[in-house]
mmCIF file of C-alpha atoms in Angstrom:
data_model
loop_
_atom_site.group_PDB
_atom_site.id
_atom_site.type_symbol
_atom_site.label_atom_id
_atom_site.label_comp_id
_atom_site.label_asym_id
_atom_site.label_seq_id
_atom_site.Cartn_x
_atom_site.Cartn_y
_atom_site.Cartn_z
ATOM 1 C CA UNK A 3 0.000 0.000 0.000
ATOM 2 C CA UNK A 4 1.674 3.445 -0.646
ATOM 3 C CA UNK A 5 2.014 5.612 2.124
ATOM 4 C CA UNK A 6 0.776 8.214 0.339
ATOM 5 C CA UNK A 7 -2.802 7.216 1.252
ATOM 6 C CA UNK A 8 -2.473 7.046 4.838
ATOM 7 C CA UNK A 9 -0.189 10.716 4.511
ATOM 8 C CA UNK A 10 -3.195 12.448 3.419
ATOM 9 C CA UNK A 11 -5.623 10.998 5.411
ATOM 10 C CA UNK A 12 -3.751 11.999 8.631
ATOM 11 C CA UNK A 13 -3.000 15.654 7.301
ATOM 12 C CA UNK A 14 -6.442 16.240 6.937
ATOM 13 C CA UNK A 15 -7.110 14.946 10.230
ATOM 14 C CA UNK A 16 -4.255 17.322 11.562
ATOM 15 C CA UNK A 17 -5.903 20.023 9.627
ATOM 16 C CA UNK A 18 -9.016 19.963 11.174
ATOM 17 C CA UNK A 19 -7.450 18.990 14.614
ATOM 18 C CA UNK A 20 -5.525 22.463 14.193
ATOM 19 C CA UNK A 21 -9.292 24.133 13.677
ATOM 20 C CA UNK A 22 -10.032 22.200 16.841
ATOM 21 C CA UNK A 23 -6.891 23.645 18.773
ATOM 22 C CA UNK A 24 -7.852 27.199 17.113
ATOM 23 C CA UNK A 25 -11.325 27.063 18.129
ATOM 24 C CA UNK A 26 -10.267 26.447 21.958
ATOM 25 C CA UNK A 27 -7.773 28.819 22.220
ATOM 26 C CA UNK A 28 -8.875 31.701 20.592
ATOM 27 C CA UNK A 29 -12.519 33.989 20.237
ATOM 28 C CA UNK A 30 -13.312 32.308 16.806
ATOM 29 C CA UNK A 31 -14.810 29.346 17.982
ATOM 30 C CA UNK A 32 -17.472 31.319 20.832
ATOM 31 C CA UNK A 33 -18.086 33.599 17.314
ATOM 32 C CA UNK A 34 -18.803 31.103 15.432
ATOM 33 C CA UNK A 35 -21.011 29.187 17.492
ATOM 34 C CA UNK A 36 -22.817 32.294 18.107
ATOM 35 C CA UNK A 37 -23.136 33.320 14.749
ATOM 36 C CA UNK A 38 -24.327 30.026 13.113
ATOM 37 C CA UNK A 39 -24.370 26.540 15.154
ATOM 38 C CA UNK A 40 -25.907 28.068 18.015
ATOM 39 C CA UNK A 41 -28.555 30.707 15.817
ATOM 40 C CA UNK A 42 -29.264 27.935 12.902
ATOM 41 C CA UNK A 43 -28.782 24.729 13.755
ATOM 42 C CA UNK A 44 -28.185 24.153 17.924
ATOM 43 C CA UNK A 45 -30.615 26.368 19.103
ATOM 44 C CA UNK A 46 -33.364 25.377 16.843
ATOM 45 C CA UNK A 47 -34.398 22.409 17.446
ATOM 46 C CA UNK A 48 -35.052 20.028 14.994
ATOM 47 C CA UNK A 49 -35.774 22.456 12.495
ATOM 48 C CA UNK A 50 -32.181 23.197 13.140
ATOM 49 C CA UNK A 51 -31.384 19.535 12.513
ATOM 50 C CA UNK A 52 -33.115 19.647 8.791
ATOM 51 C CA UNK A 53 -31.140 22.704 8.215
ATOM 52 C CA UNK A 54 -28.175 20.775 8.881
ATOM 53 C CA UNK A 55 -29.058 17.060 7.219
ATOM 54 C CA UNK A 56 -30.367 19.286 4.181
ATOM 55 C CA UNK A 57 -26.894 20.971 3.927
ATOM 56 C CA UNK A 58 -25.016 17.998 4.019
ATOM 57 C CA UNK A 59 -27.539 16.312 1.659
ATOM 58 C CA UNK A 60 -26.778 18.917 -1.001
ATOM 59 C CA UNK A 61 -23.199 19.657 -0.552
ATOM 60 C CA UNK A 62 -22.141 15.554 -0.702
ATOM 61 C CA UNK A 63 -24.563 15.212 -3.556
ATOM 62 C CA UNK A 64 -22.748 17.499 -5.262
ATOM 63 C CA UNK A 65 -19.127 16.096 -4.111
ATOM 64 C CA UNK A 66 -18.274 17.989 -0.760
ATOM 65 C CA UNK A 67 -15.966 15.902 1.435
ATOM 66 C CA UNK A 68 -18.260 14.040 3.457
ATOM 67 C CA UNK A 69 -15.389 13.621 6.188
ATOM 68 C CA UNK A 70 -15.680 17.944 6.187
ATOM 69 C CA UNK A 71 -19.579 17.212 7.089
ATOM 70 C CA UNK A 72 -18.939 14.593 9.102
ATOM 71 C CA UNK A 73 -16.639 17.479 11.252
ATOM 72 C CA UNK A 74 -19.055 19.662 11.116
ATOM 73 C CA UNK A 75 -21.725 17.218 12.630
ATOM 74 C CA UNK A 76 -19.567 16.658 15.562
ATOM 75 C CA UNK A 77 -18.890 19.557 16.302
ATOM 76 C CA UNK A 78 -22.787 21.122 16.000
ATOM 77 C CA UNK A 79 -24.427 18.199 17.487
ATOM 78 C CA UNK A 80 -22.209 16.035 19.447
ATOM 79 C CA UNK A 81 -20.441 12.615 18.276
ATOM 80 C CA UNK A 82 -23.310 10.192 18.414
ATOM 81 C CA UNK A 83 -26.172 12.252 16.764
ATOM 82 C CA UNK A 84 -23.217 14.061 14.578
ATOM 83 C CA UNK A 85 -22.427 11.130 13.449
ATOM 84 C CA UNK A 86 -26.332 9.745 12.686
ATOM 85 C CA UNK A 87 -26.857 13.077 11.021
ATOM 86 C CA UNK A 88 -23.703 13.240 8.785
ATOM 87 C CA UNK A 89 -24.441 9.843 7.538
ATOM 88 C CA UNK A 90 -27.887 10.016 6.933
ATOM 89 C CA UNK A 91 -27.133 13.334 4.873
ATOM 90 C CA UNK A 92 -24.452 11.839 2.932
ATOM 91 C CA UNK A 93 -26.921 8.662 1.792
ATOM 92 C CA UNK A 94 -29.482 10.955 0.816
ATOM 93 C CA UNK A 95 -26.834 12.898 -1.585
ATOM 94 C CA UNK A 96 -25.823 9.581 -2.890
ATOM 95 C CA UNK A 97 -29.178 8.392 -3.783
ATOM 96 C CA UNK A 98 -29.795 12.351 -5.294
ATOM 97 C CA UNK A 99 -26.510 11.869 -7.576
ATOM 98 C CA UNK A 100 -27.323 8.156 -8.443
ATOM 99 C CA UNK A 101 -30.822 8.420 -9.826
ATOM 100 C CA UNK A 102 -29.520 11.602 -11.546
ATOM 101 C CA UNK A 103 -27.198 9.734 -13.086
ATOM 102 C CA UNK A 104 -29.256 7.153 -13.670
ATOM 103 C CA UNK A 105 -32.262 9.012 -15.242
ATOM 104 C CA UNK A 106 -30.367 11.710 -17.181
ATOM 105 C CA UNK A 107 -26.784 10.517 -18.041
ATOM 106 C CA UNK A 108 -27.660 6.812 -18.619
ATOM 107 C CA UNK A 109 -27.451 6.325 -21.945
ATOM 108 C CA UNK A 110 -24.689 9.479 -23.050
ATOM 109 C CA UNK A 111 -22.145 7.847 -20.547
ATOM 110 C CA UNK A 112 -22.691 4.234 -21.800
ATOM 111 C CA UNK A 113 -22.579 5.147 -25.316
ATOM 112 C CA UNK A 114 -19.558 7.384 -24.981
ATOM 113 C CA UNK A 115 -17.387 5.314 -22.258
ATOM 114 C CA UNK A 116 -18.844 1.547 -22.866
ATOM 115 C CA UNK A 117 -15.744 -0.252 -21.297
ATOM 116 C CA UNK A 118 -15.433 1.682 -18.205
ATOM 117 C CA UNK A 119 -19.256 0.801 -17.256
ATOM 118 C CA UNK A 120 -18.785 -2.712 -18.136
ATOM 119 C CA UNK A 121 -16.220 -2.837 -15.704
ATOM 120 C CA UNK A 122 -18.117 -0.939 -12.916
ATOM 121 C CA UNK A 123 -21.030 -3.763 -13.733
ATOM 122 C CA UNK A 124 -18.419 -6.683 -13.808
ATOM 123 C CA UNK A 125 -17.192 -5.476 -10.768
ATOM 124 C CA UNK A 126 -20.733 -4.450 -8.820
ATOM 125 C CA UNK A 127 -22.788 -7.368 -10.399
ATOM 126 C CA UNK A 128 -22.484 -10.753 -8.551
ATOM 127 C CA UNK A 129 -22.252 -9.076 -5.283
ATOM 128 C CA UNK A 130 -23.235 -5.571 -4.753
ATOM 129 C CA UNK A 131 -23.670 -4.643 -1.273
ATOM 130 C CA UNK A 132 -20.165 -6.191 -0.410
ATOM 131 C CA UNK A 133 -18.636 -4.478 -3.423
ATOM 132 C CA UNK A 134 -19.690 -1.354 -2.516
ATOM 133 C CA UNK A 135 -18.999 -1.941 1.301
ATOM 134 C CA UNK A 136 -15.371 -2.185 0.099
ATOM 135 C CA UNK A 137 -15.331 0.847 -2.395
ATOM 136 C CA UNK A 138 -16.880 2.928 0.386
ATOM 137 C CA UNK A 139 -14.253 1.721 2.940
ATOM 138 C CA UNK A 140 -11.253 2.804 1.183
ATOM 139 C CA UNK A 141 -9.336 6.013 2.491
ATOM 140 C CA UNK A 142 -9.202 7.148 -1.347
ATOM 141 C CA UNK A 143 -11.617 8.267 -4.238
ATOM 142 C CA UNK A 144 -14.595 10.760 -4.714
ATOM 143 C CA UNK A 145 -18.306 10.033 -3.116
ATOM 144 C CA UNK A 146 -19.302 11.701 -5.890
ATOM 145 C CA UNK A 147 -17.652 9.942 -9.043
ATOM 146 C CA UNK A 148 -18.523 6.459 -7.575
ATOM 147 C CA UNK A 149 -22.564 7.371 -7.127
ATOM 148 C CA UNK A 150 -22.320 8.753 -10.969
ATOM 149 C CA UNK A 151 -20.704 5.795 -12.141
ATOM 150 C CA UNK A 152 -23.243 3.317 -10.160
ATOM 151 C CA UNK A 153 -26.339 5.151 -11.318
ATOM 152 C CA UNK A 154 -25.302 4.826 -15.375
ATOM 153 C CA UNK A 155 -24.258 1.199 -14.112
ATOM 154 C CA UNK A 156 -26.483 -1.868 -14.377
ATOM 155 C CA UNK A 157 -25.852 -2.198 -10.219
ATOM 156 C CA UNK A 158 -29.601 -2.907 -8.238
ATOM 157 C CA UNK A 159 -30.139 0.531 -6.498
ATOM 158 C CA UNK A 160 -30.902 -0.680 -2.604
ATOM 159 C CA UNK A 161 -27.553 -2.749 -2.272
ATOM 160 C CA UNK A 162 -26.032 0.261 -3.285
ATOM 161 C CA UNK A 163 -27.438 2.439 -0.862
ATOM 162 C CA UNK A 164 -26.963 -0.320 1.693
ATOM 163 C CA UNK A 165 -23.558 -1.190 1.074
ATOM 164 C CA UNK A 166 -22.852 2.736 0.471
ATOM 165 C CA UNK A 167 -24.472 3.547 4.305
ATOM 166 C CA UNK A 168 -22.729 1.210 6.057
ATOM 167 C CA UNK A 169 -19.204 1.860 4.518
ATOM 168 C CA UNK A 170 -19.581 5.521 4.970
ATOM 169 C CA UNK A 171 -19.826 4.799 9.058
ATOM 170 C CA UNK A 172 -15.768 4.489 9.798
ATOM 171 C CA UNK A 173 -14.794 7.400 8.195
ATOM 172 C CA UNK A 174 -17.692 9.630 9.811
ATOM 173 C CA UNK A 175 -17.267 8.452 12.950
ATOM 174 C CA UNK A 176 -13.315 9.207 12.950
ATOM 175 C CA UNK A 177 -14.243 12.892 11.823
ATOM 176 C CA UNK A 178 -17.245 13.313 13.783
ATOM 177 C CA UNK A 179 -15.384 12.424 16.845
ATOM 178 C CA UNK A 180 -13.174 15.264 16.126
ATOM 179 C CA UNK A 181 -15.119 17.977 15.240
ATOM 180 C CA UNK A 182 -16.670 16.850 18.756
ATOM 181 C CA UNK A 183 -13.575 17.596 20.344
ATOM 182 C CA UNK A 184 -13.966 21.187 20.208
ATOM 183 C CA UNK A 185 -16.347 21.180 22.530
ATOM 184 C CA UNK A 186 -14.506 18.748 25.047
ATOM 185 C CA UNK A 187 -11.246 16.548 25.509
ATOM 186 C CA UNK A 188 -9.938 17.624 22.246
ATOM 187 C CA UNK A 189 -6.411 15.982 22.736
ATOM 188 C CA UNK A 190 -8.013 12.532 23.784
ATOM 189 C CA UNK A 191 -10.170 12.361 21.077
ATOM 190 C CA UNK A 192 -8.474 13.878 18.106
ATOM 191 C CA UNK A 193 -5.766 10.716 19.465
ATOM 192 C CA UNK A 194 -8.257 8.630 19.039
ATOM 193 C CA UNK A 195 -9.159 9.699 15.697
ATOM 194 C CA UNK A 196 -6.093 8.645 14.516
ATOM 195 C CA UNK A 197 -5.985 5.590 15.758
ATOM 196 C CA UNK A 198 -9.400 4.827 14.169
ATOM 197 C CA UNK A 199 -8.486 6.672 10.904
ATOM 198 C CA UNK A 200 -5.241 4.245 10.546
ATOM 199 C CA UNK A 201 -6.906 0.565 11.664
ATOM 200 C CA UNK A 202 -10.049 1.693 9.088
ATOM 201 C CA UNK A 203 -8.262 2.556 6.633
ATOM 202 C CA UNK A 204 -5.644 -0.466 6.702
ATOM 203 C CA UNK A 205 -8.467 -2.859 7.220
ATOM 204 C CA UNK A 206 -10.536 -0.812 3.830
ATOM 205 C CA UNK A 207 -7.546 -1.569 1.830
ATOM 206 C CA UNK A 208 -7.196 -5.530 3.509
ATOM 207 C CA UNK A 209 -10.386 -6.404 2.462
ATOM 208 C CA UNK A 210 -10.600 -4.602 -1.278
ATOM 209 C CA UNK A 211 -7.611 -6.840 -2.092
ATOM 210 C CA UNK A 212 -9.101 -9.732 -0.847
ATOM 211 C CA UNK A 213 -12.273 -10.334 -1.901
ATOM 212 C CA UNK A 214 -12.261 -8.151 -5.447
ATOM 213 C CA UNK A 215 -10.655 -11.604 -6.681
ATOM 214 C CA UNK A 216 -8.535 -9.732 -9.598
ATOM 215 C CA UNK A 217 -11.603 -7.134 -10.371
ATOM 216 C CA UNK A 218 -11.441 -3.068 -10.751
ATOM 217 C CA UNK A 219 -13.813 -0.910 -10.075
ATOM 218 C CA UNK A 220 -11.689 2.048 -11.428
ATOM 219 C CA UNK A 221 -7.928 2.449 -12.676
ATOM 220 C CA UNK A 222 -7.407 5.709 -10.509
ATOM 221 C CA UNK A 223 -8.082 3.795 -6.737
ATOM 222 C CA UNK A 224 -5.606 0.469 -7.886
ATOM 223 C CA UNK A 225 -2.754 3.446 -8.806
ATOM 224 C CA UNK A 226 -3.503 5.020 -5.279
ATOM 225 C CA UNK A 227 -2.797 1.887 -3.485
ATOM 226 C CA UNK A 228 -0.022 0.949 -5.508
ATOM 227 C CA UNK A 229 -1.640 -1.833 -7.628
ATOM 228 C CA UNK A 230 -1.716 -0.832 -10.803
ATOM 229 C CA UNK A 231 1.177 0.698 -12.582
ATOM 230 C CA UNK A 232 1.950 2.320 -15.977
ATOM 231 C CA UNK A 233 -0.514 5.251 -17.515
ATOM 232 C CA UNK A 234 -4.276 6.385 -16.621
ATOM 233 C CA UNK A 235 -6.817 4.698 -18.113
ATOM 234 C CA UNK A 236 -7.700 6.513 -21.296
ATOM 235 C CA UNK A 237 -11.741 6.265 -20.746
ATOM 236 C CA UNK A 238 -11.514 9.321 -18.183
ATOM 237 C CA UNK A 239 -10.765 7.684 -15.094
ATOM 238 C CA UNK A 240 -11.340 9.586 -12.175
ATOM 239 C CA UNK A 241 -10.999 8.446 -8.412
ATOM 240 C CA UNK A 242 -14.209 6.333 -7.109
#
């Protein structure tokens, strides 16, 4: 596995642990909170809570970091309900970007790239909920490209979603449990993070290579992880 992938992983996570560190030690975070958590979202209620699952709905439909959201959840809401929110939001967003796929760019994708969605069907077909458990597991690719690709694919929509909800949990729960932080223990749980970050991630990348049984999904994740070599895959790859 390259190192690469775990590198950026863990800067981001020392990214947003810095906004954690700056948040506790300085006026921004009380202004914030005042400003927005606390005004739109904390103090009301569950309309507060829509305003906040509708957010992340739109912003990972259209290809947002869901680990950003997933932050943001922890820190407006807590880690358990952060975490319940971020997710929910983010499998709404896929299932916006899969049936638009689906519905609009069906037949102009599969008529313009043919082999790459034979290979996304070859790849999702026999198994789809475990397939896309692994895809979503992986510490590399965009939540956006892999919902396009599945909704011009011939992949059954509720394993998708299934497989796609359940993978999504590590991740959100590493980053919700930081953005949490802000509010209290921030060293002990941004350490934690990491920890959780790293085992996820290694354990993603354990079981793509193990039960894809010589499969791709797409050329750009294999080159990430150091399986494939030579050039990018001429039928516009891009990362799942």
């Amino acid at each position: 596995m390259s190192f690469r992938v775990l590198l950026r992983g863990l800067v981001l996570i020392t990214t947003l642990a810095g906004v954690v560190i700056l948040f506790k030690t300085t006026q921004l975070g009380s202004s914030l909170d005042k400003s927005w958590i606390d005004e739109t979202v904390r103090g009301n209620g569950i309309t507060g809570e829509l305003i906040f699952l509708g957010v992340v709905t739109v912003f990972t439909g259209l290809g947002l970091p869901r680990q950003v959201v997933s932050f943001l959840g922890g820190y407006a809401f807590g880690f358990i309900f952060g975490s319940v929110l971020a997710v929910s939001g983010t499998v709404i967003g896929c299932i916006g970007a899969f049936f638009y796929a689906r519905l609009l760019g069906r037949e102009f994708v599969a008529t313009k790239f043919p082999n790459r969605v034979r290979r996304v069907d070859d790849f999702l077909h026999d198994n789809p909920f475990t397939m896309t458990l692994l895809i979503r597991m992986l510490p590399v690719g965009s939540n956006l490209a892999v919902n396009l690709v599945a909704g011009v694919s011939s992949v059954k929509p509720l394993p998708f979603f299934s497989g796609s909800a359940l993978g999504y949990i590590p991740q959100t729960v590493v980053f919700a449990l930081i953005g949490s932080g802000i509010a209290v223990e921030p060293e002990l749980r941004i350490s934690i993070s990491v920890v959780l970050f790293i085992i996820s991630s290694l354990l993603g990348i354990h079981l793509y290579r193990k039960h894809r049984h010589g499969k791709r999904f797409d050329d750009a994740i294999d080159r990430e992880l150091g399986d494939l070599n030579g050039s990018p895959d001429q039928s516009n790859t891009s990362g799942a």
